[in-house]
XYZ file of C-alpha atoms in Angstrom:
721
model
C -66.804 -26.014 19.720
C -63.815 -26.217 17.375
C -63.092 -29.459 15.704
C -60.155 -31.517 17.251
C -57.852 -30.747 14.383
C -58.353 -27.018 14.651
C -57.364 -24.600 17.280
C -60.035 -22.314 18.830
C -59.969 -18.666 17.763
C -58.730 -17.684 21.245
C -55.844 -20.085 21.228
C -55.045 -18.749 17.747
C -55.198 -15.266 18.990
C -53.012 -16.128 21.999
C -50.426 -17.694 19.814
C -50.295 -14.575 17.544
C -49.845 -12.334 20.530
C -47.014 -14.648 21.701
C -45.322 -14.270 18.375
C -45.695 -10.549 18.475
C -44.183 -10.426 21.986
C -41.593 -13.049 21.163
C -42.842 -15.659 23.558
C -43.297 -19.302 22.688
C -46.742 -20.351 21.626
C -49.081 -21.818 24.312
C -51.175 -20.589 27.208
C -50.353 -17.683 29.435
C -48.749 -18.534 32.676
C -51.173 -19.292 35.332
C -54.118 -19.842 33.040
C -55.257 -23.441 31.853
C -56.364 -24.112 28.356
C -59.884 -25.141 29.428
C -60.256 -21.728 31.213
C -59.419 -20.000 27.958
C -61.862 -22.250 26.009
C -64.635 -21.590 28.562
C -64.024 -17.880 28.792
C -66.132 -17.317 25.647
C -69.023 -18.850 23.980
C -68.797 -19.922 20.338
C -71.903 -19.805 18.181
C -71.429 -22.821 15.885
C -74.325 -22.365 13.620
C -73.111 -19.563 11.364
C -69.512 -21.088 11.343
C -70.422 -24.657 10.834
C -67.607 -26.164 8.593
C -70.192 -27.869 6.299
C -73.843 -27.771 5.439
C -75.858 -30.848 4.209
C -77.232 -29.756 0.839
C -78.901 -32.386 -1.272
C -76.994 -35.137 0.441
C -73.514 -33.638 -0.347
C -71.069 -31.715 1.848
C -70.845 -28.045 0.867
C -68.095 -25.801 2.530
C -69.433 -22.477 3.674
C -67.659 -19.165 3.227
C -67.364 -18.886 7.093
C -65.365 -22.173 7.124
C -63.169 -20.870 4.352
C -62.540 -17.534 6.322
C -61.518 -19.555 9.435
C -59.120 -21.679 7.252
C -57.680 -18.723 5.527
C -56.767 -17.071 8.846
C -54.889 -20.292 9.788
C -53.270 -20.314 6.380
C -52.100 -16.725 6.795
C -49.872 -18.086 9.685
C -48.619 -21.030 7.601
C -50.911 -23.596 9.385
C -52.959 -25.948 7.210
C -56.710 -25.533 7.486
C -59.552 -27.979 7.129
C -60.127 -27.495 3.566
C -56.872 -25.586 2.445
C -53.601 -27.358 2.758
C -50.047 -27.011 1.618
C -49.157 -29.229 -1.452
C -45.630 -30.401 -1.105
C -45.338 -31.430 -4.702
C -46.537 -28.139 -6.167
C -45.180 -25.979 -3.278
C -48.425 -23.959 -2.862
C -51.614 -23.950 -0.934
C -54.558 -25.667 -2.563
C -58.142 -26.056 -1.698
C -59.156 -29.703 -1.123
C -60.538 -31.250 -4.312
C -63.360 -33.001 -2.393
C -64.523 -29.626 -0.963
C -67.762 -28.601 -2.694
C -67.108 -24.913 -3.596
C -68.121 -22.728 -6.424
C -65.353 -21.444 -8.737
C -65.571 -17.813 -7.344
C -64.905 -18.827 -3.699
C -62.286 -21.349 -4.704
C -60.291 -18.715 -6.787
C -60.712 -16.161 -4.104
C -59.368 -18.638 -1.349
C -56.380 -19.522 -3.570
C -55.507 -15.852 -4.055
C -55.668 -15.239 -0.353
C -53.638 -18.341 0.379
C -50.739 -16.853 -1.362
C -50.221 -14.722 1.632
C -49.503 -17.833 3.635
C -47.085 -19.210 1.169
C -45.179 -15.835 1.166
C -45.208 -15.881 5.043
C -43.709 -19.321 5.030
C -41.020 -18.545 2.571
C -39.884 -15.325 4.715
C -40.266 -17.028 8.057
C -38.259 -20.162 7.018
C -35.425 -18.015 5.607
C -35.346 -15.729 8.718
C -35.404 -18.545 11.264
C -32.687 -20.648 9.473
C -30.278 -17.738 8.868
C -30.728 -16.303 12.360
C -29.226 -19.542 13.785
C -26.238 -19.317 11.361
C -23.514 -17.305 13.126
C -21.354 -17.239 10.047
C -24.037 -15.208 8.370
C -22.399 -12.142 10.016
C -23.757 -8.912 11.468
C -25.192 -7.646 8.229
C -27.114 -10.939 7.651
C -28.464 -10.877 11.194
C -29.566 -7.402 10.682
C -31.409 -8.506 7.595
C -33.086 -11.354 9.596
C -33.979 -8.825 12.303
C -35.641 -6.567 9.656
C -37.615 -9.485 8.334
C -38.726 -10.491 11.811
C -39.795 -6.799 12.412
C -41.934 -6.933 9.242
C -43.463 -10.232 10.211
C -44.291 -8.805 13.625
C -46.308 -6.004 11.882
C -47.992 -8.665 9.791
C -48.859 -10.621 12.914
C -50.506 -7.514 14.357
C -52.818 -7.373 11.444
C -53.703 -11.087 11.901
C -54.348 -10.436 15.566
C -56.929 -7.818 14.604
C -58.568 -10.137 12.118
C -58.755 -12.891 14.689
C -60.188 -10.418 17.282
C -62.877 -9.587 14.692
C -63.611 -13.370 14.274
C -63.831 -13.927 17.943
C -66.128 -10.966 18.418
C -68.397 -12.348 15.772
C -68.301 -15.782 17.512
C -69.170 -14.107 20.830
C -72.117 -12.013 19.419
C -73.320 -14.441 16.884
C -73.030 -12.227 13.908
C -74.323 -13.738 10.688
C -72.422 -13.653 7.457
C -73.872 -11.018 5.129
C -73.854 -8.243 7.676
C -71.683 -5.265 6.993
C -69.487 -6.069 10.032
C -68.766 -9.709 9.272
C -65.560 -11.084 7.788
C -65.820 -12.280 4.277
C -63.324 -13.449 1.669
C -63.718 -10.152 -0.239
C -63.144 -8.091 2.859
C -60.004 -10.165 3.555
C -58.728 -9.366 -0.026
C -59.169 -5.736 0.753
C -57.636 -5.873 4.216
C -54.608 -7.976 3.022
C -53.806 -5.959 -0.165
C -51.033 -3.839 1.358
C -49.552 -6.607 3.540
C -49.415 -8.835 0.395
C -47.386 -6.208 -1.372
C -44.954 -6.083 1.559
C -44.725 -9.692 1.738
C -44.068 -10.064 -2.010
C -41.336 -7.451 -1.744
C -39.727 -9.269 1.281
C -39.954 -12.616 -0.556
C -38.305 -11.169 -3.592
C -35.568 -9.781 -1.357
C -35.093 -13.200 0.253
C -34.700 -14.798 -3.225
C -32.222 -12.208 -4.337
C -30.209 -12.364 -1.167
C -29.735 -16.112 -1.233
C -26.077 -17.001 -0.768
C -25.021 -13.374 -0.141
C -23.573 -11.824 3.069
C -21.970 -8.687 4.199
C -21.635 -5.740 1.796
C -22.831 -7.946 -1.104
C -26.106 -8.586 0.682
C -26.458 -4.742 1.350
C -25.896 -4.170 -2.387
C -28.667 -6.731 -3.123
C -31.081 -4.867 -0.876
C -30.050 -1.525 -2.295
C -30.819 -2.642 -5.849
C -34.543 -2.801 -4.927
C -34.592 0.882 -3.909
C -34.504 1.743 -7.577
C -38.222 1.459 -8.167
C -40.949 3.935 -9.031
C -43.356 2.516 -6.458
C -43.072 4.897 -3.443
C -44.657 2.287 -0.982
C -42.195 -0.371 -2.071
C -39.242 2.031 -2.118
C -40.098 3.169 1.417
C -40.166 -0.416 2.708
C -36.862 -1.266 1.146
C -35.151 1.882 2.355
C -36.292 1.034 5.924
C -34.785 -2.442 5.491
C -31.589 -1.140 3.961
C -31.076 1.271 6.897
C -31.139 -1.684 9.176
C -28.965 -3.870 6.931
C -26.341 -1.221 6.221
C -25.921 -0.118 9.813
C -23.169 -2.765 10.583
C -21.440 -1.843 7.289
C -21.385 1.883 8.275
C -20.264 0.927 11.863
C -17.301 -1.106 10.228
C -16.572 1.910 8.009
C -16.493 4.533 10.650
C -14.421 2.546 13.079
C -11.977 1.947 10.275
C -11.711 5.581 9.041
C -11.616 7.084 12.580
C -9.727 4.403 14.640
C -7.995 2.239 11.936
C -9.521 -0.845 13.651
C -10.825 -3.722 11.570
C -12.885 -6.313 13.502
C -14.504 -8.114 10.754
C -14.863 -11.717 12.148
C -17.056 -12.910 9.335
C -15.418 -11.087 6.350
C -18.354 -8.786 5.647
C -16.510 -5.522 5.200
C -15.026 -4.505 1.854
C -11.591 -3.931 3.428
C -9.706 -7.127 3.966
C -6.655 -7.538 6.080
C -3.862 -10.304 5.791
C -2.379 -10.920 9.191
C 0.564 -12.948 7.720
C 1.958 -9.759 5.987
C 5.033 -8.282 7.737
C 5.369 -4.613 8.696
C 7.692 -3.673 5.823
C 5.046 -4.584 3.328
C 2.028 -3.257 5.216
C 1.173 -0.474 2.793
C 1.481 -2.716 -0.249
C 0.039 -6.010 0.661
C -1.622 -6.071 4.121
C -4.931 -4.285 3.325
C -6.811 -4.837 0.086
C -10.400 -4.286 -1.310
C -12.898 -7.092 -1.484
C -14.678 -5.773 -4.463
C -17.479 -8.226 -4.201
C -18.199 -6.719 -0.752
C -18.360 -3.023 -1.779
C -22.017 -1.943 -1.294
C -23.552 -0.491 -4.425
C -24.353 2.786 -2.606
C -20.503 3.309 -2.022
C -18.593 4.257 -5.165
C -15.257 2.721 -6.135
C -13.535 6.143 -5.526
C -15.112 6.314 -2.051
C -14.112 2.789 -1.156
C -10.511 3.479 -2.408
C -10.320 6.518 0.001
C -11.912 4.391 2.818
C -9.046 1.853 2.342
C -6.463 4.633 2.251
C -7.634 6.319 5.452
C -7.448 3.258 7.563
C -4.217 2.143 5.954
C -2.728 5.446 6.665
C -3.650 5.382 10.303
C -2.167 1.799 10.730
C 0.888 2.790 8.732
C 1.530 5.732 11.011
C 1.068 3.656 14.199
C 2.979 0.492 13.062
C 5.675 1.693 10.639
C 6.221 5.294 11.429
C 5.756 4.658 15.240
C 3.624 7.772 15.437
C 1.007 7.286 18.161
C -0.767 10.618 17.590
C -4.457 10.100 18.535
C -6.775 10.094 15.534
C -8.748 12.844 17.027
C -5.705 15.264 16.456
C -5.421 14.184 12.841
C -9.114 14.156 11.904
C -11.994 16.415 13.123
C -14.128 13.314 14.140
C -17.766 13.723 13.377
C -20.789 11.789 14.588
C -20.917 8.398 13.007
C -23.916 6.186 12.281
C -24.695 5.112 15.816
C -28.176 3.729 15.076
C -30.140 2.617 12.037
C -32.004 5.924 12.098
C -28.562 7.737 11.634
C -27.914 5.355 8.755
C -31.280 6.069 7.201
C -30.587 9.761 7.530
C -27.199 9.350 5.873
C -28.772 7.577 2.929
C -30.900 10.582 2.137
C -27.695 12.531 1.412
C -25.231 10.195 0.147
C -23.654 12.625 -2.285
C -23.164 15.354 0.286
C -23.067 14.305 3.859
C -21.469 10.804 3.413
C -19.069 12.021 0.763
C -18.128 15.011 2.933
C -17.197 12.721 5.812
C -15.126 10.468 3.688
C -13.368 13.358 1.960
C -12.507 15.187 5.214
C -11.068 12.041 6.806
C -9.165 11.217 3.595
C -7.530 14.682 3.077
C -6.660 15.202 6.767
C -5.182 11.765 7.329
C -3.202 11.658 4.087
C -1.930 15.231 4.722
C -0.698 14.185 8.163
C 0.966 11.087 6.865
C 2.855 12.975 4.149
C 3.896 15.571 6.625
C 5.360 12.947 8.796
C 7.283 11.290 5.922
C 8.656 14.533 4.681
C 9.521 16.210 7.956
C 10.542 13.295 10.150
C 11.856 10.791 7.580
C 13.027 13.271 4.777
C 11.291 11.347 2.036
C 11.854 14.207 -0.581
C 15.553 14.453 0.355
C 16.144 10.795 -0.077
C 14.381 10.992 -3.446
C 16.778 13.847 -4.500
C 19.747 11.780 -3.145
C 18.736 8.965 -5.569
C 18.760 11.451 -8.479
C 22.239 12.822 -7.494
C 24.072 9.577 -6.698
C 22.305 6.609 -8.415
C 21.285 8.624 -11.528
C 24.666 10.380 -11.761
C 23.246 13.926 -11.192
C 26.189 14.997 -8.930
C 28.541 15.579 -11.781
C 31.727 16.709 -9.768
C 31.402 13.623 -7.445
C 30.866 11.192 -10.313
C 33.942 12.446 -12.252
C 36.226 12.573 -9.229
C 35.089 9.077 -8.194
C 36.004 7.723 -11.597
C 39.433 9.353 -11.358
C 39.998 7.610 -8.060
C 38.580 4.346 -8.969
C 40.320 3.944 -12.302
C 43.532 2.099 -10.948
C 41.229 -0.292 -9.021
C 38.605 -0.928 -11.642
C 40.981 -1.789 -14.494
C 42.000 -4.931 -12.442
C 40.209 -8.216 -12.754
C 36.991 -8.168 -10.761
C 38.082 -11.199 -8.666
C 40.876 -9.046 -7.057
C 38.645 -6.280 -5.850
C 37.813 -5.826 -2.236
C 34.726 -3.942 -1.108
C 36.362 -2.087 1.910
C 38.973 -0.667 -0.414
C 36.320 0.744 -2.840
C 34.316 2.089 0.164
C 37.409 4.022 1.403
C 37.775 5.517 -2.141
C 33.983 6.489 -2.102
C 34.405 8.312 1.200
C 37.486 10.077 -0.250
C 35.435 11.271 -3.314
C 32.605 12.513 -0.991
C 35.105 14.540 1.140
C 36.710 16.056 -1.912
C 33.560 17.225 -3.717
C 30.347 19.108 -3.029
C 28.705 15.837 -1.810
C 30.321 16.527 1.557
C 27.629 19.133 2.205
C 24.857 16.589 2.040
C 23.065 15.494 5.140
C 24.937 12.873 7.147
C 21.710 10.844 7.166
C 21.985 10.540 3.323
C 25.728 10.048 3.173
C 25.708 7.140 5.611
C 23.212 5.308 3.376
C 25.621 5.653 0.257
C 27.572 2.554 -0.161
C 29.488 0.451 -2.764
C 28.159 -2.722 -4.229
C 29.766 -5.466 -6.266
C 27.836 -7.352 -8.797
C 28.042 -10.937 -9.476
C 31.359 -11.775 -11.231
C 31.528 -13.491 -14.591
C 34.719 -14.959 -16.192
C 36.844 -12.166 -17.723
C 34.996 -9.296 -15.897
C 36.986 -6.260 -14.790
C 36.201 -3.964 -11.997
C 34.292 -1.666 -14.378
C 31.852 -4.484 -15.054
C 30.930 -5.212 -11.489
C 31.152 -1.897 -9.686
C 27.966 -0.167 -8.539
C 26.855 2.406 -6.085
C 24.231 1.439 -3.671
C 21.729 3.339 -1.374
C 20.345 1.707 1.691
C 16.716 2.275 2.493
C 14.688 1.161 5.557
C 11.747 2.107 7.650
C 8.884 4.069 6.149
C 10.893 5.270 3.174
C 11.247 1.685 2.060
C 7.576 1.785 1.307
C 8.281 4.093 -1.598
C 11.723 2.730 -2.488
C 10.848 -1.022 -2.529
C 13.188 -3.743 -3.501
C 11.711 -3.718 -7.069
C 12.374 -0.035 -7.262
C 15.951 -0.389 -6.113
C 16.588 -3.069 -8.631
C 15.348 -0.565 -11.389
C 17.826 2.008 -9.870
C 20.638 -0.530 -10.028
C 19.913 -1.362 -13.757
C 19.688 2.350 -14.655
C 22.925 3.062 -12.754
C 24.801 0.338 -14.491
C 23.691 1.669 -17.860
C 24.477 5.308 -17.050
C 27.911 4.301 -15.493
C 28.796 2.471 -18.621
C 27.728 5.322 -20.853
C 29.773 7.725 -18.485
C 32.771 5.361 -18.705
C 32.627 5.606 -22.499
C 32.721 9.419 -22.255
C 35.598 9.101 -19.746
C 37.461 6.774 -22.120
C 37.077 9.214 -25.088
C 38.352 12.051 -22.992
C 41.443 10.033 -22.214
C 41.811 9.128 -25.881
C 41.582 12.738 -26.914
C 44.074 13.839 -24.186
C 46.445 11.163 -25.198
C 46.097 12.111 -28.971
C 46.922 15.784 -28.177
C 49.918 14.965 -26.108
C 51.309 12.190 -28.201
C 50.919 14.163 -31.404
C 53.348 16.758 -30.174
C 55.845 14.037 -29.069
C 55.641 12.112 -32.288
C 56.206 15.036 -34.639
C 59.634 13.696 -35.345
C 58.138 10.489 -36.727
C 56.315 11.665 -39.700
C 55.711 8.122 -40.990
C 53.475 7.791 -37.933
C 51.167 10.712 -38.852
C 48.754 8.508 -40.890
C 48.055 6.452 -37.940
C 47.461 9.533 -35.717
C 45.096 10.883 -38.330
C 43.006 7.844 -38.576
C 42.873 7.580 -34.751
C 41.739 11.162 -34.605
C 39.067 10.725 -37.144
C 37.582 7.587 -35.560
C 37.776 9.051 -32.108
C 35.878 12.145 -33.362
C 33.075 9.880 -34.699
C 32.851 8.171 -31.395
C 32.861 11.448 -29.375
C 29.975 12.867 -31.573
C 28.047 9.624 -30.896
C 28.649 9.556 -27.096
C 27.937 13.287 -26.736
C 24.526 12.871 -28.574
C 23.727 9.792 -26.470
C 24.579 11.654 -23.292
C 22.483 14.607 -24.259
C 19.530 12.280 -24.988
C 19.956 10.320 -21.692
C 20.603 13.415 -19.478
C 17.998 15.939 -20.829
C 15.360 14.186 -22.804
C 15.262 11.018 -20.438
C 16.393 11.944 -16.864
C 15.626 15.639 -16.594
C 12.285 15.618 -18.222
C 11.175 12.611 -16.384
C 12.574 13.972 -13.061
C 10.694 17.268 -13.554
C 7.408 15.452 -14.167
C 8.007 13.274 -11.102
C 8.759 16.274 -8.899
C 5.676 18.101 -9.981
C 3.503 14.997 -9.346
C 5.038 14.599 -5.896
C 4.374 18.142 -5.050
C 0.780 17.731 -6.040
C 0.224 14.308 -4.551
C -2.667 14.048 -2.083
C -1.780 10.620 -0.562
C 1.107 8.198 -0.329
C -0.315 6.123 -3.148
C -0.022 9.063 -5.524
C 3.662 9.406 -4.636
C 4.345 5.733 -5.126
C 2.480 5.657 -8.392
C 4.357 8.743 -9.630
C 7.695 7.210 -8.614
C 6.899 3.952 -10.315
C 5.838 5.709 -13.490
C 9.163 7.629 -13.408
C 11.203 4.376 -13.065
C 9.322 2.793 -15.818
C 9.842 5.715 -18.095
C 13.507 5.994 -17.617
C 13.905 2.154 -17.800
C 12.165 2.087 -21.225
C 13.779 5.305 -22.531
C 17.257 3.940 -21.485
C 16.629 0.756 -23.641
C 16.445 -1.413 -20.601
C 12.891 -2.835 -21.093
C 12.174 -6.120 -22.759
C 11.070 -4.424 -25.914
C 14.409 -2.724 -26.469
C 16.782 -5.565 -25.983
C 17.949 -5.517 -29.639
C 18.700 -1.870 -29.412
C 20.475 -2.169 -26.132
C 22.658 -5.037 -27.515
C 23.517 -2.796 -30.420
C 24.435 0.110 -28.223
C 26.667 -2.146 -26.156
C 28.338 -3.284 -29.262
C 29.152 0.428 -29.984
C 30.604 0.677 -26.502
C 32.715 -2.312 -27.109
C 34.167 -0.713 -30.191
C 35.098 2.318 -28.200
C 37.024 0.202 -25.668
C 38.667 -1.660 -28.681
C 39.786 1.665 -29.943
C 41.298 2.554 -26.580
C 43.187 -0.689 -26.406
C 44.367 -0.485 -29.978
C 45.564 3.115 -29.540
C 47.316 2.297 -26.243
C 49.236 -0.387 -28.010
C 50.128 1.753 -30.993
C 51.197 4.786 -28.891
C 53.144 2.534 -26.667
C 55.036 1.023 -29.728
C 55.513 4.474 -31.021
C 56.772 5.998 -27.886
C 59.225 3.072 -27.244
C 60.547 3.604 -30.840
C 60.861 7.227 -30.318
C 62.684 6.629 -27.012
C 65.171 4.325 -28.689
C 65.793 6.816 -31.508
C 66.486 9.577 -28.943
C 68.710 7.261 -26.956
C 70.686 6.354 -30.216
C 71.030 10.099 -31.076
C 72.063 10.905 -27.496
C 74.635 8.034 -27.523
C 76.074 9.201 -30.797
C 76.491 12.861 -29.588
C 78.230 11.698 -26.419
C 80.802 9.648 -28.365
C 81.417 12.648 -30.649
C 82.054 14.861 -27.563
C 84.528 12.193 -26.332
C 86.319 12.331 -29.701
C 85.238 8.900 -30.833
C 83.281 7.784 -33.934
C 79.486 8.380 -33.367
C 78.453 4.828 -34.293
C 80.027 1.729 -35.789
C 78.690 0.264 -38.954
C 77.146 -2.612 -37.136
C 75.306 -0.359 -34.750
C 74.069 1.833 -37.525
C 72.887 -1.246 -39.430
C 71.040 -2.535 -36.395
C 69.449 0.883 -35.846
C 68.300 1.117 -39.508
C 66.918 -2.488 -39.257
C 64.904 -1.682 -36.194
C 63.549 1.486 -37.897
C 62.560 -0.508 -41.004
C 60.636 -3.032 -38.767
C 58.786 -0.285 -37.042
C 57.899 1.376 -40.409
C 56.773 -2.078 -41.652
C 54.352 -2.386 -38.668
C 52.663 0.979 -39.505
C 50.598 -0.440 -42.363
C 49.433 -3.186 -40.074
C 48.306 -0.421 -37.633
C 46.484 1.357 -40.345
C 44.834 -1.766 -41.450
C 43.786 -2.565 -37.860
C 42.298 0.972 -37.630
C 40.394 0.658 -40.901
C 39.030 -2.750 -39.749
C 37.938 -1.054 -36.482
C 36.431 1.891 -38.316
C 34.538 -0.455 -40.541
C 33.106 -2.528 -37.692
C 32.260 0.715 -35.709
C 30.366 2.268 -38.644
C 28.583 -1.016 -39.406
C 27.349 -1.301 -35.742
C 26.300 2.408 -35.754
C 24.471 2.140 -38.963
C 22.588 -0.900 -37.682
C 21.810 1.009 -34.435
C 20.432 3.919 -36.459
C 18.228 1.631 -38.557
C 16.721 0.262 -35.314
C 16.154 3.738 -34.028
C 14.326 4.985 -37.142
C 11.993 1.895 -36.926
C 11.321 2.393 -33.276
C 7.793 3.376 -32.160
C 9.263 5.982 -29.711
C 9.426 9.356 -31.320
C 12.290 10.572 -29.050
C 14.421 7.637 -30.364
C 13.514 8.406 -33.917
C 14.759 12.009 -33.468
C 17.860 10.660 -31.750
C 18.657 9.062 -35.019
C 18.574 12.400 -36.764
C 21.097 14.004 -34.291
C 23.404 11.000 -34.505
C 23.484 11.372 -38.287
C 22.781 15.083 -38.655
C 25.034 15.415 -41.832
C 23.856 12.199 -43.320
C 27.275 10.570 -43.102
C 25.872 7.158 -42.341
C 22.812 7.619 -44.537
C 25.093 7.743 -47.565
C 26.548 4.298 -46.732
C 23.305 2.557 -45.617
C 20.306 2.386 -48.095
C 17.905 1.502 -45.301
C 18.524 4.882 -43.816
C 17.471 6.681 -46.946
C 13.709 6.131 -46.289
C 12.306 9.311 -44.685
C 10.761 9.158 -41.271
C 7.335 10.151 -42.622
C 7.282 7.291 -45.115
C 8.350 4.853 -42.385
C 5.547 6.067 -40.208
C 3.007 5.662 -42.950
C 4.340 2.254 -43.778
C 4.230 1.033 -40.251
C 0.712 2.357 -39.756
C -0.375 0.769 -43.047
C 0.872 -2.580 -41.930
């Protein structure tokens, strides 16, 4: 009979069967333990634990075999026990064994240590609900492998029981020996070693990260080990693929334990759904899914939710995507892994292209995305030339007033008048109703020109492309273009005033020098502004717009359109000197604009004084003629003296006017020269070539030594430093 601290082979066999069947260890219902023990007869002689040899206790191989079978299940034997300090099974030191049997027993006992490691991990993590579906699948795969291992142990215990019943002696071909156990457990040991290595590698991981850890072990040259890991991977990845297919076909994300690589933020509002609500958890992307595939997966589900929640399009997914059979079972997942590059990639690509195409069609046809983009170009980037010119003409009386005296409703009325009087009236009412006037924050001394701006209201799905950040970029660019356009408008008025007044003031030859200086300075400014307008209009806006339009036409998803639009805004912002790296250039350009306004103010004062003088002279001559007709003297001596005195005072003021113009010219040319120096040292080639056009005849180069260094030598110098 078995010793008290050992279970009988039948009880051990029964416990193994219970583990295989998932029952608790113990007797079968309706059968008492004594019945089980009495149902067979144990021959004790060949399996006696010890033999008395020369007065010492010697452990037989049969006793070791029995102990080893217990150790295989993680149960301490009579002579082989777990050492808590060394964390391994050791043969008792008092046991009298030869070195060969002791070493063989230790080698076999490793199987029990591996079993304990795997069983402990699987049992503990199975009870942890936060481990998630992927983790539970991993634990189920480990239990399944242990179940196969228990089947082998059941066979070995059956063999041991048979030998007990028939009294087979050790040494016969059919008996269990340590060597035979080594052979029988060779493959199971490899499997358990692999599982134990997986358990170590998966510690602290969950979800897609755990699937990646398992997938890493498929990259081995051992076909036996590779087959085992692939089987486990098919079980582990099944929840991941279930998440994935539900996301790309239904747009649903039920990830309670945060295992999927797509994360959702429920606090994000609908207007920021596309940008902020859904993101990638890069740590949870399984290694068998590429970054490009994961990005497409994110976009597919995001597009479905965007259509439902933002576009209010409740079209069933089945009408957008030709839904194919998903991974409904681990076997389907295993089949999918055999063709990741074709079958899986094909499903992702099909869903991505069809969903993205449907979303872009809705945005373009239902919400007129491209029409709104063109409206931004026409109105906020001053592309509608006749409208902008007429608007400036109508706004001039209002904008010359102090900014604090402006009323938005008055400006809005003027805007509507400009729309009705130009080709803008033929735009869609949906676009025109979004066009509005905006007044910027007023600073002391500002006029209407400094605070006026056009605005374009965006909402709904198109606000995903035209975000608040984008609209602030448009506002900055509009203010820059509006100011540059105003300079052109001012110079046009200066030239018109010069041409008209030159004819009126022909009878004042002393004023011709002032007219000439005004004309020369205005011509310099006209050349500068025309070249700047050419650069802004053609090299910046038109080229960037053409590139944007081509990219939008070729876009495959909404992210491509958003990226192209942001790149367009960044380009025109930097090329218009509105980025942080161009502040010095922008300040210098504004200084040039200030000099143009100074010229306008100075010329207005000079022309006003000259015209007033001309009017007085004409009135004096008219008065003299009238008196002569009446038969009186034309003028008295006092009146003539007063008239001559006034003429001398005016003539004395002309040198001051000329001096003022020379000072203005000097300041203007100095500012332009400094601007040209900054252009030639810029890293942007388009700005460098702009400096050549502004100084095509080397007028400024002759005055500024820093401009005499060629562009090539500047380039070599900057690259050398």
